[in-house]
PDB file of C-alpha atoms (C1' of nucleotides) in Angstrom:
ATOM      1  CA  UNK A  12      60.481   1.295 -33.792  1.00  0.00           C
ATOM      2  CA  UNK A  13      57.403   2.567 -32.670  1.00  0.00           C
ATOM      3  CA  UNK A  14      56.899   6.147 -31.173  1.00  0.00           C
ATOM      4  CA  UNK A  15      56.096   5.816 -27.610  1.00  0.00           C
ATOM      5  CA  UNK A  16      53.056   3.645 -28.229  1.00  0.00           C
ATOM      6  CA  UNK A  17      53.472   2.257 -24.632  1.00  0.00           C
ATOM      7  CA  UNK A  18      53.639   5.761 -23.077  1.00  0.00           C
ATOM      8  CA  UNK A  19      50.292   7.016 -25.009  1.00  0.00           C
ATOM      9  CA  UNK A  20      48.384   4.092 -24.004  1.00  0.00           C
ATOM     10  CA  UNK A  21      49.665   4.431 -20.563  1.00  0.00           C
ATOM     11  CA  UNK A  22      48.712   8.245 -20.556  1.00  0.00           C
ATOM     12  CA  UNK A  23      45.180   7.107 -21.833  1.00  0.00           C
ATOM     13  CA  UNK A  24      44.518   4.716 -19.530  1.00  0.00           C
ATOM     14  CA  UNK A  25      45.486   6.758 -16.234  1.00  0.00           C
ATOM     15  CA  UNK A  26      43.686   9.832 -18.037  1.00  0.00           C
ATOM     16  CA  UNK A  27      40.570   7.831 -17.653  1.00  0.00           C
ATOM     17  CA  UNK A  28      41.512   6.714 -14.211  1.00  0.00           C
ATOM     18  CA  UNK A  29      41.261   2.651 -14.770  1.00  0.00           C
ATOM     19  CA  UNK A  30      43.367  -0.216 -13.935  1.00  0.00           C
ATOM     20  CA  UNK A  31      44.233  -2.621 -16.361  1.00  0.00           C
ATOM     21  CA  UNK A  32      41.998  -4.653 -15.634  1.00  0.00           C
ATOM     22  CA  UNK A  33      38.879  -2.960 -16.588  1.00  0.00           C
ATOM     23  CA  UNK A  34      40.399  -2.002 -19.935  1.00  0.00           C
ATOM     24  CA  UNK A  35      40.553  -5.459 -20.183  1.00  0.00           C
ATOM     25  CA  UNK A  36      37.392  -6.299 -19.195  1.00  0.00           C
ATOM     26  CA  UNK A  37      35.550  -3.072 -21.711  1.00  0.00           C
ATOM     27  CA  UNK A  38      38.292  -4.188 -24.625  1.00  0.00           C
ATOM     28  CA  UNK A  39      38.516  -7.812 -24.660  1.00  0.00           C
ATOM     29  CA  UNK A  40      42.478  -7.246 -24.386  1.00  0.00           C
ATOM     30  CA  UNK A  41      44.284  -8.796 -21.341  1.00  0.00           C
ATOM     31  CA  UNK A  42      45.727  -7.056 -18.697  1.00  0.00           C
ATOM     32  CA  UNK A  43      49.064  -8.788 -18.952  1.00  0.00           C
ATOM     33  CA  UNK A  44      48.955  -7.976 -22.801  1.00  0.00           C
ATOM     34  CA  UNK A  45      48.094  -4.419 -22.290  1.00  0.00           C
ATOM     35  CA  UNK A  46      50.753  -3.952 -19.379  1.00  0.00           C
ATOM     36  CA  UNK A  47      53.142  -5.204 -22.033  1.00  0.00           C
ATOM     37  CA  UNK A  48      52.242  -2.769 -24.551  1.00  0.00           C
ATOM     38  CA  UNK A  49      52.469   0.182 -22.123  1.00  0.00           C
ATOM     39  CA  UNK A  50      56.033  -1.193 -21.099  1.00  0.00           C
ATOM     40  CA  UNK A  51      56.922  -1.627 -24.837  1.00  0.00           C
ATOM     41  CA  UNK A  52      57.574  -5.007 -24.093  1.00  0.00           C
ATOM     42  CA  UNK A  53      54.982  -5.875 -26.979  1.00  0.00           C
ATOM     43  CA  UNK A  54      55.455  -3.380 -30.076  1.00  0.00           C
ATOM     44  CA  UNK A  55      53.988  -4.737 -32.741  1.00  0.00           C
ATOM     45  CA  UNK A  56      50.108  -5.165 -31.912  1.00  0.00           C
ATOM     46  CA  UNK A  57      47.204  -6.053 -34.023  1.00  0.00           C
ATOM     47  CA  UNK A  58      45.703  -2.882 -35.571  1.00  0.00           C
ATOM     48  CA  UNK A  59      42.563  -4.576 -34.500  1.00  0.00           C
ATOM     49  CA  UNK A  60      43.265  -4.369 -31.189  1.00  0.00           C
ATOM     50  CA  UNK A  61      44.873  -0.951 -31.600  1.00  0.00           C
ATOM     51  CA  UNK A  62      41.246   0.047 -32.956  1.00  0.00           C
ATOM     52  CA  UNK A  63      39.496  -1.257 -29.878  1.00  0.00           C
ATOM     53  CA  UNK A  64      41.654   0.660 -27.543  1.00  0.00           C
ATOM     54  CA  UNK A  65      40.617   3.825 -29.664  1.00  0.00           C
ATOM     55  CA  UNK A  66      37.126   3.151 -29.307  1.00  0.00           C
ATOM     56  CA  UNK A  67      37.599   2.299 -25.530  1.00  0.00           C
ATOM     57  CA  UNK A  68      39.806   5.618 -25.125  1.00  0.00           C
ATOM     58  CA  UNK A  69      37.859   7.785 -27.889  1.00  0.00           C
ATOM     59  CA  UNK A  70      41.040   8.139 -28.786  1.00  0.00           C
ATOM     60  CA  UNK A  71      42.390   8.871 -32.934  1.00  0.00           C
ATOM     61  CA  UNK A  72      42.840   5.543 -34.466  1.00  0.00           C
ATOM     62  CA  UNK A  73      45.158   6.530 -37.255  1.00  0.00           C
ATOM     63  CA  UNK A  74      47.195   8.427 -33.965  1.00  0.00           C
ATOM     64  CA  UNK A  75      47.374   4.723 -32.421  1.00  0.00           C
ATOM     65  CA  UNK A  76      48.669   3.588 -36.123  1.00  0.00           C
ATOM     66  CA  UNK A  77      51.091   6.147 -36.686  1.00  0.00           C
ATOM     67  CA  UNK A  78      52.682   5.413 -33.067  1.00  0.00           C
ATOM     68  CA  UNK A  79      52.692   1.489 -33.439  1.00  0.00           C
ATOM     69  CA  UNK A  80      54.739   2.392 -36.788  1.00  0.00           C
ATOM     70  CA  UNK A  81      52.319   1.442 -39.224  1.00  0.00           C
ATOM     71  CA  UNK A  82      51.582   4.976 -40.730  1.00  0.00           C
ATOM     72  CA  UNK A  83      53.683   8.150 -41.178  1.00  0.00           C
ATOM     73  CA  UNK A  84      53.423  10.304 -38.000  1.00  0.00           C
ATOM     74  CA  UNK A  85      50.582  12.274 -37.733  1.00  0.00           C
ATOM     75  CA  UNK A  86      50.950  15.071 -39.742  1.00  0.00           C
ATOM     76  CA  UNK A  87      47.570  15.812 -42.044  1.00  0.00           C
ATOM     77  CA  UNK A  88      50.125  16.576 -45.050  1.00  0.00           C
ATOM     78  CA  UNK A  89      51.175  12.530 -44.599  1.00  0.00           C
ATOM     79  CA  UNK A  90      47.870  11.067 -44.797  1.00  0.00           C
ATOM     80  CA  UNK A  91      46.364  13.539 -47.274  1.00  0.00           C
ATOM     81  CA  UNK A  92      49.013  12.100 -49.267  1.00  0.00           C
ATOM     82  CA  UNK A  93      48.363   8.806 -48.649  1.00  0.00           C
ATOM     83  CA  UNK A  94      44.863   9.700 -49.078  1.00  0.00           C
ATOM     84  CA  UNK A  95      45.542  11.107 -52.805  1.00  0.00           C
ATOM     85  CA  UNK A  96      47.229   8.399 -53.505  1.00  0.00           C
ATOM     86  CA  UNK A  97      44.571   5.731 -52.145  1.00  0.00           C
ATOM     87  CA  UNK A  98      41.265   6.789 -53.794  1.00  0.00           C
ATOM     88  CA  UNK A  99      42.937   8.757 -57.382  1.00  0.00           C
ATOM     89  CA  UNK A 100      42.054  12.054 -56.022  1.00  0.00           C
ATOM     90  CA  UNK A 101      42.952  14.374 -58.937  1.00  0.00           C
ATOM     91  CA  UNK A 102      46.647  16.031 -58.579  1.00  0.00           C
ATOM     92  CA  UNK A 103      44.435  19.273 -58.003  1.00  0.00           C
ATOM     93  CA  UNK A 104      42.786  17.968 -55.147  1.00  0.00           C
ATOM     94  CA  UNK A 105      45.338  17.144 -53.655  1.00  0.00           C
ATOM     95  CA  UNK A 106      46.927  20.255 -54.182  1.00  0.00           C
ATOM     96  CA  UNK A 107      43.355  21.313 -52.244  1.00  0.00           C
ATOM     97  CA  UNK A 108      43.686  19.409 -49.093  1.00  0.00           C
ATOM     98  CA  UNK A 109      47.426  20.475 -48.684  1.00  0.00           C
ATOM     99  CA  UNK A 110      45.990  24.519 -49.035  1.00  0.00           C
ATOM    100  CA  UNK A 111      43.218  24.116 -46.265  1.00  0.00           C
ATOM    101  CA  UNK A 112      45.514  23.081 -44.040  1.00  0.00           C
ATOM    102  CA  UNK A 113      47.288  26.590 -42.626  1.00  0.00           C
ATOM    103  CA  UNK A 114      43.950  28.050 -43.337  1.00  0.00           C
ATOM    104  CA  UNK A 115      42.986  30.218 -40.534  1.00  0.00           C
ATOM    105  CA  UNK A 116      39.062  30.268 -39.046  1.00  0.00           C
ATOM    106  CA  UNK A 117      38.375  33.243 -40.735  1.00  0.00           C
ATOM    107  CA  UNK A 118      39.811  31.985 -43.970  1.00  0.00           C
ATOM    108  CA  UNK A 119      38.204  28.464 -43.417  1.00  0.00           C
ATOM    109  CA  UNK A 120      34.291  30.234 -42.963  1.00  0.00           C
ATOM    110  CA  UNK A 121      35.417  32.098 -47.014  1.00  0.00           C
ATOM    111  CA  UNK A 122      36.451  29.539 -48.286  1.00  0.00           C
ATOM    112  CA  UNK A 123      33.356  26.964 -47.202  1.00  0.00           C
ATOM    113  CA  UNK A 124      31.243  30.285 -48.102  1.00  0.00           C
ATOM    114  CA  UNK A 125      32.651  29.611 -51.446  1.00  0.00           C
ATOM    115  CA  UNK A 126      32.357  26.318 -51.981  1.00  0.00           C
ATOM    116  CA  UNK A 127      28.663  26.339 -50.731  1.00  0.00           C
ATOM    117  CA  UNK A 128      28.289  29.401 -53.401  1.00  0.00           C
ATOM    118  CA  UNK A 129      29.801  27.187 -56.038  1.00  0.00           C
ATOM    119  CA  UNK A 130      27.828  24.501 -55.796  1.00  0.00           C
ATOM    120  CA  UNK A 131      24.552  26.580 -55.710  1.00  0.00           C
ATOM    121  CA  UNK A 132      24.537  27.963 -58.901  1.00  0.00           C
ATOM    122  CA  UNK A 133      25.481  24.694 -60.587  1.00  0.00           C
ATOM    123  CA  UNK A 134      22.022  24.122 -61.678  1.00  0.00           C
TER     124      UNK A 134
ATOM    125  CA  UNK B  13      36.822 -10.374 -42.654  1.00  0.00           C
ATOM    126  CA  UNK B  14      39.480  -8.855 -45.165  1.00  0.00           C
ATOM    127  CA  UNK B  15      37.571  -7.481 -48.129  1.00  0.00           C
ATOM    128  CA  UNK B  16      39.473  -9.548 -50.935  1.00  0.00           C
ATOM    129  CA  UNK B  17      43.192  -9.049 -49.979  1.00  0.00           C
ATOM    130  CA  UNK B  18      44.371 -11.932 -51.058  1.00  0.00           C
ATOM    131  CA  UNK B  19      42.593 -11.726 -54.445  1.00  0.00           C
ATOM    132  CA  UNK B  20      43.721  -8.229 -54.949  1.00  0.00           C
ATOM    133  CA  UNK B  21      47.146  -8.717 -54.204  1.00  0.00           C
ATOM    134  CA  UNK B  22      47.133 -11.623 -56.469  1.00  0.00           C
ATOM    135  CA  UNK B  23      45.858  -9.413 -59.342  1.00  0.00           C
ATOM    136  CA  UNK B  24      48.538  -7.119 -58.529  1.00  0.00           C
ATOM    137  CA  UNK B  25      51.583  -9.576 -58.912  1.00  0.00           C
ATOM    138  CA  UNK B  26      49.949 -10.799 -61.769  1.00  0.00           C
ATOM    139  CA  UNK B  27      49.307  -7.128 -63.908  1.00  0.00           C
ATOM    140  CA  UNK B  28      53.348  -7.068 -63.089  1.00  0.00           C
ATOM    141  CA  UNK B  29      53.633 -10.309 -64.756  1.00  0.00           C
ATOM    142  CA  UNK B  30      56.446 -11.758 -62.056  1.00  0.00           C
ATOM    143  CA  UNK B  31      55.913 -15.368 -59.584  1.00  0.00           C
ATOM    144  CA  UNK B  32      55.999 -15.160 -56.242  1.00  0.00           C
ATOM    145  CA  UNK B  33      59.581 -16.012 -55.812  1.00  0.00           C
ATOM    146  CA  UNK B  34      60.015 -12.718 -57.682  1.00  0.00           C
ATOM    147  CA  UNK B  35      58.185 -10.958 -55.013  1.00  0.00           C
ATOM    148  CA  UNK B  36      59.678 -12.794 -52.420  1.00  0.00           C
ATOM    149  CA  UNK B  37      63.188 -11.688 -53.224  1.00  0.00           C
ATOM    150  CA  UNK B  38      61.701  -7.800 -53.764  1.00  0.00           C
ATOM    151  CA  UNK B  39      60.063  -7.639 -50.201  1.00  0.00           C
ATOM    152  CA  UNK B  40      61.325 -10.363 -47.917  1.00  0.00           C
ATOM    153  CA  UNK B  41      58.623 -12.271 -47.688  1.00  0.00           C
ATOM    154  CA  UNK B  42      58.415 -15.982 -47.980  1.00  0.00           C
ATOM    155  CA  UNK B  43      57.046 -17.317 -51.425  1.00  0.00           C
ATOM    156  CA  UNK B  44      55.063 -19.537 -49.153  1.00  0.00           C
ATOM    157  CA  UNK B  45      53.350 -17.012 -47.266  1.00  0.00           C
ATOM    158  CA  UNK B  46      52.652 -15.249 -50.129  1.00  0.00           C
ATOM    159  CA  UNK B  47      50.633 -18.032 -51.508  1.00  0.00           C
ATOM    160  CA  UNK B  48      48.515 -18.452 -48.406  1.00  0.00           C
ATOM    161  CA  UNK B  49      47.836 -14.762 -47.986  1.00  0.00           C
ATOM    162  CA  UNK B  50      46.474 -14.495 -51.777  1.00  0.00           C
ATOM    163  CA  UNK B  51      44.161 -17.807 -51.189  1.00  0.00           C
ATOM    164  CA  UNK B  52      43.189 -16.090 -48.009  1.00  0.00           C
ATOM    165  CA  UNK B  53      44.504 -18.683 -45.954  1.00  0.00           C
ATOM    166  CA  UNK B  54      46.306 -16.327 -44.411  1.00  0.00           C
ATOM    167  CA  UNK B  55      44.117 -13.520 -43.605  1.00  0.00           C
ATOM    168  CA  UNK B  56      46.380 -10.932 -40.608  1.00  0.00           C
ATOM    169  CA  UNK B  57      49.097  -9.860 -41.936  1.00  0.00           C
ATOM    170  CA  UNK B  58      51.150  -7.322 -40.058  1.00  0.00           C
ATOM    171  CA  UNK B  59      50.632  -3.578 -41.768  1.00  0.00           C
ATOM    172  CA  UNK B  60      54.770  -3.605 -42.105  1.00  0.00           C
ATOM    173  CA  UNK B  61      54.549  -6.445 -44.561  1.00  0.00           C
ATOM    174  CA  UNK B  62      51.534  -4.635 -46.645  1.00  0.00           C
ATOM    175  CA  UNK B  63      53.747  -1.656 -47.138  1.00  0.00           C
ATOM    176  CA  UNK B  64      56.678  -3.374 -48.448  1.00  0.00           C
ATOM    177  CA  UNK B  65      53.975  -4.611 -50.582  1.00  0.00           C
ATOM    178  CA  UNK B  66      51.995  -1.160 -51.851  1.00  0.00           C
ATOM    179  CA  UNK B  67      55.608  -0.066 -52.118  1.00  0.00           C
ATOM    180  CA  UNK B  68      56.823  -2.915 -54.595  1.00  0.00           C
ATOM    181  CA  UNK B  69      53.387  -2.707 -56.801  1.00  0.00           C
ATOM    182  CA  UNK B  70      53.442   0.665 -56.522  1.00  0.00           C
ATOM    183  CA  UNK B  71      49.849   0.581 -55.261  1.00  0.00           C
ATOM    184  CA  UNK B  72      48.216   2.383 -52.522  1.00  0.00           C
ATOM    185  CA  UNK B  73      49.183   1.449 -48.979  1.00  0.00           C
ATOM    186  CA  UNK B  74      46.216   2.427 -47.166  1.00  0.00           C
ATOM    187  CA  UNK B  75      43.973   0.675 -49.481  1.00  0.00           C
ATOM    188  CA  UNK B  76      45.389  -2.635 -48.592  1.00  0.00           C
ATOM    189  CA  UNK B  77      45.033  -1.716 -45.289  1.00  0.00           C
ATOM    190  CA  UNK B  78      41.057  -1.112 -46.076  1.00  0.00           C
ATOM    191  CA  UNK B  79      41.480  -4.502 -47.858  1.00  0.00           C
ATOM    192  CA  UNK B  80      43.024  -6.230 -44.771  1.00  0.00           C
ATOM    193  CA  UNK B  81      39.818  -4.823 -42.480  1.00  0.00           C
ATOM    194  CA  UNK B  82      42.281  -2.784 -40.969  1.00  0.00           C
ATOM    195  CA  UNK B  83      40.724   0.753 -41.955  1.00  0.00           C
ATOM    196  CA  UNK B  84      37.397   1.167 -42.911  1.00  0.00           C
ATOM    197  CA  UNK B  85      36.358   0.861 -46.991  1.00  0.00           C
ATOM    198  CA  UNK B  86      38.482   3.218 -49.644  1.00  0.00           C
ATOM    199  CA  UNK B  87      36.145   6.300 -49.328  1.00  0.00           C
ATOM    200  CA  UNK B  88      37.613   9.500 -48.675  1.00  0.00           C
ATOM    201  CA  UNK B  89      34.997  10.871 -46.762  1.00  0.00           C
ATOM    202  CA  UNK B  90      36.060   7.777 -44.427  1.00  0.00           C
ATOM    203  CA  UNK B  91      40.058   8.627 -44.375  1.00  0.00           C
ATOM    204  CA  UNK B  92      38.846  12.391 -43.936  1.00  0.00           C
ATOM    205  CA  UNK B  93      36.567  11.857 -41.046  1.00  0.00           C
ATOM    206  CA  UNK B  94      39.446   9.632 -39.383  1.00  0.00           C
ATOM    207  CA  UNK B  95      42.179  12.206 -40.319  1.00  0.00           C
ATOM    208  CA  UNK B  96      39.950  14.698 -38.838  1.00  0.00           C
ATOM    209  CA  UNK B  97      39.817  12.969 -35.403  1.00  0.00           C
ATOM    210  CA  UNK B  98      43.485  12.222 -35.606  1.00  0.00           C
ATOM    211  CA  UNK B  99      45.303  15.300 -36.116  1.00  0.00           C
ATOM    212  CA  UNK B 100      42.557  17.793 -34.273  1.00  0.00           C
ATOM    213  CA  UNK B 101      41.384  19.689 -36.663  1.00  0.00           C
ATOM    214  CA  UNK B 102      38.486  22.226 -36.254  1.00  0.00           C
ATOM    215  CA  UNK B 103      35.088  21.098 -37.114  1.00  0.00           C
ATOM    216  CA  UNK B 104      35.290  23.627 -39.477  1.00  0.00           C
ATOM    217  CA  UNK B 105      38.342  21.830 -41.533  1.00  0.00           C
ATOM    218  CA  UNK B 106      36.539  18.619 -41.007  1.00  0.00           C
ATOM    219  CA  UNK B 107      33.455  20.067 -43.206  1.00  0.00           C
ATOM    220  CA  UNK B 108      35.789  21.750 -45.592  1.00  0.00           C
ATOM    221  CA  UNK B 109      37.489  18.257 -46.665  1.00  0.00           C
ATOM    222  CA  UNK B 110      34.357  16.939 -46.820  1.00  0.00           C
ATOM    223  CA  UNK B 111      33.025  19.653 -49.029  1.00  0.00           C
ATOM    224  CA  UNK B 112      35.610  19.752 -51.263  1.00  0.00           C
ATOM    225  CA  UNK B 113      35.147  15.791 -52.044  1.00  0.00           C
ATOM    226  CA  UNK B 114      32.922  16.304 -54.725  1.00  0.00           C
ATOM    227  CA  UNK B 115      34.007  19.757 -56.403  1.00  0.00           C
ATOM    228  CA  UNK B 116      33.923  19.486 -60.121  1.00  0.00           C
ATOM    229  CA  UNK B 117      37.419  20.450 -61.304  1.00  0.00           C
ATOM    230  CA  UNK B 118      36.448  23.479 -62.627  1.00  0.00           C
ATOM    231  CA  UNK B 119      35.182  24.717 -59.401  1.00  0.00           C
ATOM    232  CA  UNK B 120      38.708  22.802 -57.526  1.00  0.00           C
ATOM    233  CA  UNK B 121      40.864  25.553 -60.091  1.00  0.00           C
ATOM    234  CA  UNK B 122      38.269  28.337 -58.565  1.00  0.00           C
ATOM    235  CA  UNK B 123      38.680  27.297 -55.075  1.00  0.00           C
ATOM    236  CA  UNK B 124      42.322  27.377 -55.672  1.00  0.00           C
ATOM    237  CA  UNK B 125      42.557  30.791 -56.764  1.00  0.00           C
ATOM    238  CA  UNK B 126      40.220  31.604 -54.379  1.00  0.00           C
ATOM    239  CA  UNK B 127      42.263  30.171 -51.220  1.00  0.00           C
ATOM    240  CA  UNK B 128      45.600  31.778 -53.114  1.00  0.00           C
ATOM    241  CA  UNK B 129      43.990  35.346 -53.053  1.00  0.00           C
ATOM    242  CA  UNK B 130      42.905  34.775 -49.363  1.00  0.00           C
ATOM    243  CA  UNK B 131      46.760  33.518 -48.176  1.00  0.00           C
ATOM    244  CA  UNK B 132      48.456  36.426 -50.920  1.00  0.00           C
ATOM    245  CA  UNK B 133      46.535  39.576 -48.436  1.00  0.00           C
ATOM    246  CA  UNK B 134      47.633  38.184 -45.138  1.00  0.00           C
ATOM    247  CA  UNK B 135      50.276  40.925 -45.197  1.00  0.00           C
TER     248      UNK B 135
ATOM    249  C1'  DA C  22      45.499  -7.194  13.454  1.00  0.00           C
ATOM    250  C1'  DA C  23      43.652 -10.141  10.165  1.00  0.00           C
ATOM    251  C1'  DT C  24      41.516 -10.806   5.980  1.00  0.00           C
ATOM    252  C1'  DA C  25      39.860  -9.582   1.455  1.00  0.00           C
ATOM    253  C1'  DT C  26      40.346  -7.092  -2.685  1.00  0.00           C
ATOM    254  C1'  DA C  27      42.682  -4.559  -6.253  1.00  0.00           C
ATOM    255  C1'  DT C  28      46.637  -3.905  -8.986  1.00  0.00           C
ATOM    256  C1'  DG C  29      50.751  -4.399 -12.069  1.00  0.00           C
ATOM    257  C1'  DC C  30      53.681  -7.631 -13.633  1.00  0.00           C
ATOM    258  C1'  DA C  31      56.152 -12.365 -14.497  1.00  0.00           C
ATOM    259  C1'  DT C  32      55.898 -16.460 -16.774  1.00  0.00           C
ATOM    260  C1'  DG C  33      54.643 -20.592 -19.014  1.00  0.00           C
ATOM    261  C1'  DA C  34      51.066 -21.915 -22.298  1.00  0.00           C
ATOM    262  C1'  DT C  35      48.492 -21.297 -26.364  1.00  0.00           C
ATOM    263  C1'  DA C  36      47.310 -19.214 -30.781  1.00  0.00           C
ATOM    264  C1'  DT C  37      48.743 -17.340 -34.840  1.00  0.00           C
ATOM    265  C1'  DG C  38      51.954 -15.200 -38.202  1.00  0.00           C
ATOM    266  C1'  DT C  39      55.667 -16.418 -41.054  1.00  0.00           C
ATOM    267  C1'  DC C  40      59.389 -19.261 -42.708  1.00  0.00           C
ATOM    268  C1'  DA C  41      62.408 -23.238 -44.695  1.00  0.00           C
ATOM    269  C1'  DA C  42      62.288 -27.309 -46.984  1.00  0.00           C
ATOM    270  C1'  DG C  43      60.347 -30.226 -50.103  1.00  0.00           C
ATOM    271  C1'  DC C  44      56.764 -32.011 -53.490  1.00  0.00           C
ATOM    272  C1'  DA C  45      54.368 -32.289 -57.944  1.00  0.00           C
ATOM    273  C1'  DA C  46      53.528 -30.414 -62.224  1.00  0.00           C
ATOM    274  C1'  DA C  47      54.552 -27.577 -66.074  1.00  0.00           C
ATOM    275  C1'  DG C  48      57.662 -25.446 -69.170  1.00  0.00           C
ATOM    276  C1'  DG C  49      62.220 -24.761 -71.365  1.00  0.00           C
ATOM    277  C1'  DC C  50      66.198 -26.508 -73.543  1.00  0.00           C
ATOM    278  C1'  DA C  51      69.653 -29.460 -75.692  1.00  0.00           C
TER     279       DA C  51
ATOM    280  C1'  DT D  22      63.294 -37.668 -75.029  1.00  0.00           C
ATOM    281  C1'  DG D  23      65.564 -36.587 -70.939  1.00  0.00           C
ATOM    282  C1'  DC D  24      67.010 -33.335 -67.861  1.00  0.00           C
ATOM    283  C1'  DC D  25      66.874 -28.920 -65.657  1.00  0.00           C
ATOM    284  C1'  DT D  26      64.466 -24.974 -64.077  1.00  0.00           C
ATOM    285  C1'  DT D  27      60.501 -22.589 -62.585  1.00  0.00           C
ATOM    286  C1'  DT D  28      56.332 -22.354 -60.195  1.00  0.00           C
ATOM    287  C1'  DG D  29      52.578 -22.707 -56.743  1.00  0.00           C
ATOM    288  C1'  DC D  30      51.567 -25.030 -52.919  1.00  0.00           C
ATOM    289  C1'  DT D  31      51.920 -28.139 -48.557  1.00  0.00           C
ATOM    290  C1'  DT D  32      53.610 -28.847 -44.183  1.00  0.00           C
ATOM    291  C1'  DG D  33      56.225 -28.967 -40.139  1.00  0.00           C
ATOM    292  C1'  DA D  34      59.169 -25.705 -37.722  1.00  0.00           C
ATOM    293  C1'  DC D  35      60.048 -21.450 -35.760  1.00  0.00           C
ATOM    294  C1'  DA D  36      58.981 -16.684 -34.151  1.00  0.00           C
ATOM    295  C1'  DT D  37      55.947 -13.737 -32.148  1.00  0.00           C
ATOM    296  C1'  DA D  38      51.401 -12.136 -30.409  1.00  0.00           C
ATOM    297  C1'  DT D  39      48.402 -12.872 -26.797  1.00  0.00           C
ATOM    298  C1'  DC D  40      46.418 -15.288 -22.949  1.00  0.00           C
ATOM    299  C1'  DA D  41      45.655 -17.681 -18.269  1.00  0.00           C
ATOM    300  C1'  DT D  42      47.481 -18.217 -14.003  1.00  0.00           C
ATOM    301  C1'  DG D  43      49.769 -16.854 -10.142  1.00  0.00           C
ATOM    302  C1'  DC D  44      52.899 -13.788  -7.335  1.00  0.00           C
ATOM    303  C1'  DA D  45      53.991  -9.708  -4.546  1.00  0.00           C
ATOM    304  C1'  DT D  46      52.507  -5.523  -2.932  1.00  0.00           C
ATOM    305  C1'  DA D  47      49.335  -1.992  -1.624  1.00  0.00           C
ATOM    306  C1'  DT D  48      44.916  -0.718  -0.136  1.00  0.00           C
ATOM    307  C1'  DA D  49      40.407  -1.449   1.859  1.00  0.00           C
ATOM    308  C1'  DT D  50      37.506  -3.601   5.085  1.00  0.00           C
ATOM    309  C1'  DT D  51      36.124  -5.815   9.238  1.00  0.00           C
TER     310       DT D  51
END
DNA sequence: AATATATGCATGATATGTCAAGCAAAGGCA
DNA sequence: TGCCTTTGCTTGACATATCATGCATATATT
């Protein structure tokens, strides 16, 4: 069952202050469509369309995905995993993107102070 | 235009060695629709159906997704700039998963340590 | 007050995703 | 050799996504 897909595109849209129809005239989608999505009448839409509405929004696109049901929620731990296990990241890596996550700024300018370090003195 | 799904997905069934009845009982879906979705006759297939099939091959969900057009190509630096915009992290996280993309794995065990020492003197 | 426009939604129509049933061919088995 | 089973595919049927049209209501305009 999707999470409230409806109630995020509905918060979008008013955010932005337009009717339905001018989404549907900037996205291609039609207003009865898109009323149906907000009402969660329609719940299972194209990611396609899902990606136009996050272009239209500047909204996340994997956000839209994970609230239509088609990805884990949204936490970076889920789709690091995913991640890992898409492109054959090294177990290490991954073990990497799961550490810089509770990294605090201070801790995030070391560690990129590091890295940058690192790779200077490889040659 | 989906990059290759169907031929992928028929490379996949046929590493395992098992027909497309044999899938169809697995996941649920039709034998028939099977067929058309590795000839690429059927080219849209809803993201529910491509994880029962990542999950059966035991291969990576969201590159089938890249493979269905649905996110953009296999890259990391791709998943990492959309996982950026998705879950708000800092600009500063952003560059960090970028930076540590190409880290040799020597420098991924420093980094580690380096990120452990940083987290063991918070008290 | 009358008319025009904007808006969200209802609904039947259309397009597309997916399925059930069946076909032809190949392979297995007695 | 004959029969049965398996297999990939075709096709019409069904389910669902999405659209076009129109309705009712509210707002704007004259």
């Amino acid at each position: 069952m999707p999470d409230q897909l409806g109630a995020k595109l509905r918060r979008l849209r008013q955010n932005k202050g337009v009717s339905l129809r001018t989404v549907e005239s900037e996205t291609g989608i039609s207003n009865a469509y898109l009323s149906q999505l907000e009402r969660g009448v329609a719940t299972n839409p194209n990611p396609i369309k899902l990606r136009k509405l996050a272009e239209y929004f500047n909204a996340p696109y994997l956000d839209l995905l994970a609230h239509a049901g088609y990805l884990p929620s949204g936490a970076r731990e889920n789709y690091q995993g995913l991640i890992a296990n898409s492109v054959g990241s090294s177990r290490k890596e991954s073990q990497l993107s799961s550490s810089i996550v509770d990294l605090t700024n201070d801790e995030e300018n070391l560690v990129l102070q590091y890295i940058e370090f690192l790779k200077s003195r490889r040659n």
